[in-house]
PDB file of C-alpha atoms and ligand atoms in Angstrom:
ATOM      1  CA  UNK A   1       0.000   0.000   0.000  1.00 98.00           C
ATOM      2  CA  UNK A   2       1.083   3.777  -0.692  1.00 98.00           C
ATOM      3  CA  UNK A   3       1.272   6.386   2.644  1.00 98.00           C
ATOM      4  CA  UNK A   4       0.897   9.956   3.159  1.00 99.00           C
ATOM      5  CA  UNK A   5       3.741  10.954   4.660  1.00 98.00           C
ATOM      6  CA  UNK A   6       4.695  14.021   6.940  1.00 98.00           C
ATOM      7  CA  UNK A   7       6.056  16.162   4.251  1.00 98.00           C
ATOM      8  CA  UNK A   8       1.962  16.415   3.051  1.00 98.00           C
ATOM      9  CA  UNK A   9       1.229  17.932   6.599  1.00 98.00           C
ATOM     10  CA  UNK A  10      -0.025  22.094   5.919  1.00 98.00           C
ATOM     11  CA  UNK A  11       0.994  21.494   1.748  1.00 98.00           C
ATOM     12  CA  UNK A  12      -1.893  19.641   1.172  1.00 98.00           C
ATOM     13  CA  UNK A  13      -1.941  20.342  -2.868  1.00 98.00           C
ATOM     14  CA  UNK A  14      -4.722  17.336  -3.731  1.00 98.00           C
ATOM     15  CA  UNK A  15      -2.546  16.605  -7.068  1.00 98.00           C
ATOM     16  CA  UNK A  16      -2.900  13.465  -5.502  1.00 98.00           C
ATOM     17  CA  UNK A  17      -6.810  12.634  -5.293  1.00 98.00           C
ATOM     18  CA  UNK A  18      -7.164  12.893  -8.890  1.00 98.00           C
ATOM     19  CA  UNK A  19      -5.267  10.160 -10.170  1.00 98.00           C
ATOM     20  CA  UNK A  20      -6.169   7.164  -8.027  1.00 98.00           C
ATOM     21  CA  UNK A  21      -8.577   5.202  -9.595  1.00 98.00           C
ATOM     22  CA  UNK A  22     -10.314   3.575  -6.509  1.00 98.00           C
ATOM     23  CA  UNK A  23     -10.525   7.171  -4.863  1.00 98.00           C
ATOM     24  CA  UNK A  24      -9.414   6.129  -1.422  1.00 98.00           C
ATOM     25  CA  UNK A  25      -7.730   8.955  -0.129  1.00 99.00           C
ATOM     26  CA  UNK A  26      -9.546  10.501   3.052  1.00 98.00           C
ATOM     27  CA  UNK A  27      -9.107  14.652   3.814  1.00 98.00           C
ATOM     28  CA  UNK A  28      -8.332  16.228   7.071  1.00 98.00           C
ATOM     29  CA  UNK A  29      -7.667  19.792   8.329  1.00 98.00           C
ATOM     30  CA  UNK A  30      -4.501  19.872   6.824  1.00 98.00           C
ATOM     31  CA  UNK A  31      -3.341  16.657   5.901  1.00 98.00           C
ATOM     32  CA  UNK A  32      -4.551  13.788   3.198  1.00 98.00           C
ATOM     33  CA  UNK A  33      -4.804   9.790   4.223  1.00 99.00           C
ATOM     34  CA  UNK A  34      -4.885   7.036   2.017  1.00 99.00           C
ATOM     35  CA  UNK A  35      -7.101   3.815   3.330  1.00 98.00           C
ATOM     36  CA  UNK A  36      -4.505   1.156   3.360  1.00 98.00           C
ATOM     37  CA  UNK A  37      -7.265  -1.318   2.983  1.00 98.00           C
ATOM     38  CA  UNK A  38      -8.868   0.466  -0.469  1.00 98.00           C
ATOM     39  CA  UNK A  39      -5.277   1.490  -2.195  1.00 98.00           C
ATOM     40  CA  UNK A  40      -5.153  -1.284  -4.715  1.00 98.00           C
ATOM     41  CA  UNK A  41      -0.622  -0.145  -5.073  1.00 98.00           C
ATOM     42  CA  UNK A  42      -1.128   1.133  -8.638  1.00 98.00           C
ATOM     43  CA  UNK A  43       1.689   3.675  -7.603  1.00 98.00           C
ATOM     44  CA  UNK A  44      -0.478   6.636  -9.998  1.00 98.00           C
ATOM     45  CA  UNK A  45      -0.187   9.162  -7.134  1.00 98.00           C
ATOM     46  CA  UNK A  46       3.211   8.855  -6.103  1.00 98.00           C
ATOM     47  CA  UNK A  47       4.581  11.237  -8.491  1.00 98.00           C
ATOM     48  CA  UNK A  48       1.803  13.253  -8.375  1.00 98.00           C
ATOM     49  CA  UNK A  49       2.871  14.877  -5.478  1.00 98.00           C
ATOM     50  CA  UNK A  50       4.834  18.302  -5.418  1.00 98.00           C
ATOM     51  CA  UNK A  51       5.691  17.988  -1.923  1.00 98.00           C
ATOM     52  CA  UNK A  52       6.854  13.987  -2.839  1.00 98.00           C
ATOM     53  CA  UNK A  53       4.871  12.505   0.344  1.00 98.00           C
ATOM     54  CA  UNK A  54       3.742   9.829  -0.807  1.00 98.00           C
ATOM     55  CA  UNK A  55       5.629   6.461  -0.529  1.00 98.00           C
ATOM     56  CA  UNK A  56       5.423   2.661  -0.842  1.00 98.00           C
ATOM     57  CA  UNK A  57       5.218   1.732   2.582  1.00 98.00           C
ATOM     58  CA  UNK A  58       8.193  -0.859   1.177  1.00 97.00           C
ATOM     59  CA  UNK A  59      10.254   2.377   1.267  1.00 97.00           C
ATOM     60  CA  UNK A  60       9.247   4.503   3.943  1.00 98.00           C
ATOM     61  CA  UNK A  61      12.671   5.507   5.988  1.00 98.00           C
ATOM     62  CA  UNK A  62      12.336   4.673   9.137  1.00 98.00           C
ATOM     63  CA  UNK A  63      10.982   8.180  10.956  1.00 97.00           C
ATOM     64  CA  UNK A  64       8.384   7.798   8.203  1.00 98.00           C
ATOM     65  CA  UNK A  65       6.762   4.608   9.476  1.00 98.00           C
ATOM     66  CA  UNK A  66       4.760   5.697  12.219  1.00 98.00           C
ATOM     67  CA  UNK A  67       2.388   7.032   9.093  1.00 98.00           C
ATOM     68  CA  UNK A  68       1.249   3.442   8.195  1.00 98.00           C
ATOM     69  CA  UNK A  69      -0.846   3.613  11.204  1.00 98.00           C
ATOM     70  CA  UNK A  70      -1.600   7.249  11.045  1.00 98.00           C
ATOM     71  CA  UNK A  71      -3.145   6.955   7.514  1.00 98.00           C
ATOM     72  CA  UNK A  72      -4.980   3.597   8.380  1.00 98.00           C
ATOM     73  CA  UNK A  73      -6.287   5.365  11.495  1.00 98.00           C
ATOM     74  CA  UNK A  74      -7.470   8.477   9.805  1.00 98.00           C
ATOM     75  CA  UNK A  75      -8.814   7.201   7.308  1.00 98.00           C
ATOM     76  CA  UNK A  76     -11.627   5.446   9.107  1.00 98.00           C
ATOM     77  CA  UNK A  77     -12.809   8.562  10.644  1.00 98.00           C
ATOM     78  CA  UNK A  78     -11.719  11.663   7.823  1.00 98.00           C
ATOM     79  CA  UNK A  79     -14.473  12.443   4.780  1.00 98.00           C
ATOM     80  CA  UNK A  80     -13.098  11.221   1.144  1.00 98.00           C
ATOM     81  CA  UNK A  81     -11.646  13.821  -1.452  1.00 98.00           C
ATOM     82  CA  UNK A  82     -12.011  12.659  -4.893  1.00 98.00           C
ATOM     83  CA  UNK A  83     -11.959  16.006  -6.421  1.00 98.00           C
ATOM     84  CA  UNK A  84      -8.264  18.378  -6.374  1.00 98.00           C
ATOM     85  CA  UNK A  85      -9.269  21.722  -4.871  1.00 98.00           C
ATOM     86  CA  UNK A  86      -6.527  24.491  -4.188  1.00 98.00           C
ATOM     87  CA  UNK A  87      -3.769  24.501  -1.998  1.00 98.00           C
ATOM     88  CA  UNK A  88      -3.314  26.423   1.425  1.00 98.00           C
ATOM     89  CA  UNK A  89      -1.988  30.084   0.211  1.00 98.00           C
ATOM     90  CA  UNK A  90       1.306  29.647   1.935  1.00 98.00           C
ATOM     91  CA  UNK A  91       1.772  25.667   1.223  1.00 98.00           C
ATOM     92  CA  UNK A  92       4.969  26.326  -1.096  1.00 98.00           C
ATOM     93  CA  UNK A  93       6.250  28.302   2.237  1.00 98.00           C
ATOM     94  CA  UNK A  94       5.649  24.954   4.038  1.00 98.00           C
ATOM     95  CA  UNK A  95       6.839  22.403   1.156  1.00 98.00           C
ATOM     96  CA  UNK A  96      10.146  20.312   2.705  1.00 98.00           C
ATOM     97  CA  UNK A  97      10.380  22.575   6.094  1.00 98.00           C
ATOM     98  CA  UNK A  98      11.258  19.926   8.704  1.00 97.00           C
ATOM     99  CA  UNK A  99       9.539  18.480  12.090  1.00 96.00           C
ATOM    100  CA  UNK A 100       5.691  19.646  10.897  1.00 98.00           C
ATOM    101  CA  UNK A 101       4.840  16.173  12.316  1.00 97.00           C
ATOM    102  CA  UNK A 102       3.602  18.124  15.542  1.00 98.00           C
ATOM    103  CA  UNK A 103       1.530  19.997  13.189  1.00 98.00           C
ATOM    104  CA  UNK A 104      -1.083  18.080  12.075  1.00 98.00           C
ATOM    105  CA  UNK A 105      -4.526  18.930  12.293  1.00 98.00           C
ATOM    106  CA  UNK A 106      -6.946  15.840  13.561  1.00 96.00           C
TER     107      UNK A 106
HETATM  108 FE1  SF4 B 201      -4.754   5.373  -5.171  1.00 60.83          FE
HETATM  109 FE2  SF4 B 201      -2.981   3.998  -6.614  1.00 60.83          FE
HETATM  110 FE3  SF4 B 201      -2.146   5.888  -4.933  1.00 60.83          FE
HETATM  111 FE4  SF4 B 201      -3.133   3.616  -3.959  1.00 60.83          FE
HETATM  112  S1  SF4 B 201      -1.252   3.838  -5.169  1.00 60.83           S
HETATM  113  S2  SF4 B 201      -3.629   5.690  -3.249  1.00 60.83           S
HETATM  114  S3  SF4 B 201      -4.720   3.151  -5.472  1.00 60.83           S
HETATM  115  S4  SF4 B 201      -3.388   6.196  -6.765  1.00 60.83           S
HETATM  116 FE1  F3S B 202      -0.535  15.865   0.239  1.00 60.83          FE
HETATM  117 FE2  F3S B 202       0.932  15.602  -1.893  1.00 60.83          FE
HETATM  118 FE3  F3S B 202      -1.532  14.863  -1.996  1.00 60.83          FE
HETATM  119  S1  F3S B 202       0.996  17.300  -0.477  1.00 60.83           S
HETATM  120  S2  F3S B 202      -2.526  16.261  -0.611  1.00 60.83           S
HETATM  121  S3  F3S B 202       0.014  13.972  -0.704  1.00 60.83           S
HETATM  122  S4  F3S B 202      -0.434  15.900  -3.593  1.00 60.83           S
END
């Protein structure tokens, strides 16, 4: 399965949502999930994203991997996107800046 990764966290540009062809990724305040249960691995959204946050959970480094159970666990509760909208004004401001794992919105 693919993950969301921290990188995503106040970037949030939805490049991702309109590629995946089972539309499982799940929108929060200012992150993105995808259901690890409903991504069927095509790998369409990975380079997608500007802010590169999305991996194969195969290659997630290792202060990554806590977002396998962040994504599963969000997903269950966060409403589906299936449709790109536009970024937060200042994402490109946020895109790479380190340690936003503290940031994000539930
Ligand atoms: Fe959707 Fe494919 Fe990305 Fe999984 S890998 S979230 S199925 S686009
Ligand atoms: Fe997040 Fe990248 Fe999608 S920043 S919303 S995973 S395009």
């Amino acid at each position: 399965t693919f993950v969301v990764t921290e990188n995503c966290i106040k970037c949030k540009y939805t490049d991702c949502v309109e590629v995946c062809p089972v539309d499982c990724f799940y929108e929060g305040p200012n992150f993105l999930v995808i259901h690890p249960d409903e991504c069927i691995d095509c790998a369409l959204c990975e380079p997608e994203c500007p802010a590169e946050a999305i991996l194969s959970e195969d290659e997630l480094p290792a202060d990554q991997e806590q977002y396998i159970q962040i994504n599963a666990d969000l997903a269950e509760v966060w409403p589906n996107i299936a449709e790109r909208k536009d970024a937060p004004a200042d994402a490109d401001e946020w895109n790479g800046k380190p340690g936003k794992g503290k940031l994000l919105a539930r």
